[in-house]
Coordinates of C-alpha atoms and ligand atoms in Angstrom, one line a residue:
M1 CA 0.0 0.0 0.0
L2 CA 1.4 3.4 -1.0
V3 CA 1.5 6.0 1.8
D4 CA 1.2 9.3 0.1
Y5 CA 3.8 11.3 2.0
K6 CA 4.5 14.6 0.1
F7 CA 7.9 15.8 1.3
C8 CA 11.3 14.3 2.0
P9 CA 11.9 14.1 5.8
R10 CA 15.7 14.7 5.1
C11 CA 15.8 17.6 2.7
A12 CA 12.1 18.7 2.4
A13 CA 12.0 18.4 -1.4
T14 CA 8.9 16.9 -3.1
L15 CA 8.7 13.1 -3.2
E16 CA 7.9 11.2 -6.4
T17 CA 6.4 7.8 -6.9
V18 CA 8.6 5.2 -8.4
A19 CA 8.8 1.4 -8.7
I20 CA 12.0 0.1 -7.0
P21 CA 13.3 -2.1 -8.4
K22 CA 11.7 -1.3 -11.7
S23 CA 10.1 -4.7 -11.9
S24 CA 8.6 -4.4 -8.4
P25 CA 4.8 -4.3 -8.2
F26 CA 5.2 -2.0 -5.2
S27 CA 5.5 1.7 -5.7
R28 CA 7.7 3.7 -3.3
R29 CA 7.9 7.4 -2.5
K30 CA 11.4 8.6 -3.4
C31 CA 13.1 12.0 -3.1
A32 CA 14.4 13.1 -6.5
A33 CA 16.7 15.6 -4.8
C34 CA 18.6 13.5 -2.3
G35 CA 17.6 9.9 -3.1
W36 CA 15.9 9.1 0.2
I37 CA 13.3 6.3 -0.2
F38 CA 10.4 5.5 2.0
W39 CA 10.3 1.7 2.0
N40 CA 7.2 1.5 4.2
N41 CA 8.3 -1.9 5.7
S42 CA 6.1 -3.5 8.2
R43 CA 7.2 -2.5 11.7
P44 CA 8.8 -5.3 13.8
T45 CA 7.6 -6.3 17.2
A46 CA 8.5 -9.1 19.6
G47 CA 6.6 -10.7 22.4
G48 CA 6.1 -13.8 24.4
L49 CA 3.7 -16.4 25.5
I50 CA 4.5 -17.0 29.1
L51 CA 3.0 -20.1 30.7
D52 CA 2.9 -20.8 34.4
D53 CA 3.2 -24.2 36.1
Q54 CA -0.6 -24.8 35.6
N55 CA -0.2 -24.2 31.9
R56 CA -2.0 -20.9 32.0
L57 CA -1.1 -18.1 29.7
M58 CA -0.2 -14.6 30.9
L59 CA -2.1 -11.8 29.3
I60 CA -1.8 -8.1 30.1
R61 CA -4.6 -5.5 29.9
R62 CA -3.4 -2.6 27.7
G63 CA -3.1 0.8 29.5
I64 CA -2.6 2.7 26.2
E65 CA -4.2 3.2 22.8
P66 CA -4.7 1.5 20.5
S67 CA -6.9 -1.2 21.9
L68 CA -6.9 0.4 25.3
G69 CA -8.3 -1.9 27.9
L70 CA -8.1 -5.1 25.9
W71 CA -6.0 -8.1 26.6
D72 CA -2.7 -8.4 24.9
L73 CA 0.3 -10.7 24.9
P74 CA 3.3 -8.8 26.5
G75 CA 5.7 -7.5 23.9
G76 CA 6.4 -4.4 21.9
F77 CA 8.3 -2.7 19.1
L78 CA 11.9 -3.5 18.5
E79 CA 14.6 -0.8 18.9
P80 CA 17.0 -0.2 15.9
G81 CA 19.2 -3.2 15.4
E82 CA 17.6 -5.2 18.2
H83 CA 17.2 -8.9 17.8
P84 CA 13.6 -10.1 18.4
L85 CA 14.8 -12.4 21.0
D86 CA 16.4 -9.6 23.0
G87 CA 13.4 -7.4 22.3
C88 CA 11.1 -10.1 23.7
I89 CA 13.2 -10.4 26.9
R90 CA 13.3 -6.6 27.3
E91 CA 9.7 -6.0 26.7
L92 CA 8.5 -8.8 29.0
L93 CA 10.7 -7.5 31.8
E94 CA 9.4 -3.9 31.3
E95 CA 5.7 -4.9 31.1
T96 CA 5.4 -7.8 33.5
G97 CA 8.5 -7.7 35.8
A98 CA 9.3 -11.3 34.7
V99 CA 12.8 -12.3 33.8
V100 CA 12.1 -14.8 31.1
E101 CA 13.9 -17.5 29.2
P102 CA 12.6 -18.0 25.7
V103 CA 12.3 -21.8 25.2
G104 CA 11.1 -21.9 21.7
F105 CA 10.2 -19.9 18.6
H106 CA 6.4 -19.6 18.3
G107 CA 5.7 -17.8 15.0
V108 CA 5.4 -14.6 13.0
F109 CA 2.0 -13.0 12.5
M110 CA 1.3 -10.1 10.2
D111 CA -1.1 -7.4 11.4
T112 CA -1.9 -3.7 11.4
Y113 CA -1.6 -1.4 14.5
G114 CA -4.5 0.9 15.4
P115 CA -6.9 2.6 13.1
N116 CA -4.5 3.2 10.2
P117 CA -4.7 0.2 7.7
D118 CA -1.3 1.3 6.3
D119 CA 0.5 0.8 9.7
H120 CA 1.7 -2.8 9.1
T121 CA 3.3 -4.8 11.8
H122 CA 5.5 -7.9 11.7
N123 CA 5.0 -9.7 15.1
T124 CA 7.4 -12.4 16.3
F125 CA 6.5 -14.5 19.3
Y126 CA 8.5 -16.9 21.5
M127 CA 7.3 -19.4 24.1
C128 CA 8.8 -18.3 27.4
K129 CA 9.2 -19.5 30.9
V130 CA 9.8 -17.3 33.9
V131 CA 13.2 -17.7 35.5
G132 CA 13.2 -14.7 37.9
G133 CA 11.9 -11.2 38.6
E134 CA 8.8 -10.0 40.5
I135 CA 5.7 -10.4 38.4
A136 CA 3.5 -7.3 38.3
A137 CA 1.9 -5.2 35.6
A138 CA 4.0 -2.2 34.6
D139 CA 4.7 0.3 31.9
D140 CA 2.1 0.0 29.1
A141 CA 0.3 -2.8 31.0
E142 CA -2.5 -1.9 33.4
E143 CA -3.3 -5.4 34.7
L144 CA -1.9 -8.9 34.4
A145 CA -3.7 -12.2 34.6
W146 CA -3.2 -15.9 33.9
F147 CA -5.7 -17.7 31.7
A148 CA -6.3 -21.4 31.0
Y149 CA -6.9 -22.0 27.3
A150 CA -10.6 -22.7 28.0
D151 CA -10.9 -19.2 29.7
I152 CA -9.1 -17.1 27.1
P153 CA -11.2 -13.9 26.6
W154 CA -11.3 -14.2 22.8
T155 CA -13.7 -11.3 22.3
E156 CA -11.5 -9.0 24.4
L157 CA -8.1 -9.7 22.7
A158 CA -6.3 -6.6 21.5
F159 CA -5.1 -7.5 18.0
K160 CA -5.6 -10.1 15.3
N161 CA -2.0 -11.2 15.7
V162 CA -2.6 -12.0 19.4
T163 CA -5.7 -14.1 18.6
E164 CA -3.6 -16.0 16.0
A165 CA -0.7 -16.5 18.3
V166 CA -2.9 -17.8 21.1
E167 CA -4.8 -20.0 18.7
L168 CA -1.6 -21.6 17.5
W169 CA -0.5 -22.2 21.1
G170 CA -3.8 -24.0 21.6
G171 CA -3.3 -24.8 25.3
K172 CA -0.3 -27.1 24.8
P173 CA 2.1 -27.3 27.7
L174 CA 5.7 -26.0 27.2
Ligands
ZN1 ZN1 15.5 14.5 0.0

């Protein structure tokens, strides 16, 4: 999807629409003056499915928009150059207080973030177990709770990618 930005964020010249490479079906906005290109890649996030010893899944209630008040898997946007595994560990500590050890790759789920259908996200999840920390909702999380698979609040999940990641888990033990 072409986002119709008008001016170059680097030099403020007018952007043009070009196919890069020429054979690409995707048009990009490019600055004719300085060569800057808006690639419009999906934004990467990383998060975790944390299970407790009763095989319950940790969900957090979002304290920020979008999807304020809905249940989310802990996670967040990656920093520049950050490996998703490191981002997962960092975000889970920030939001839940848990020091986690990722024990397996879970999957990648594409989605959009908030009301803008052009804000694409690339969401990577790991299965995680808690190895330390003091668990309590923090940062962007307002509340934290553990759900057996049979009790997942499907109609109150924050994002399509969360629903898909929880469905793929399916209640299996670690
Ligand atoms: Zn420019």
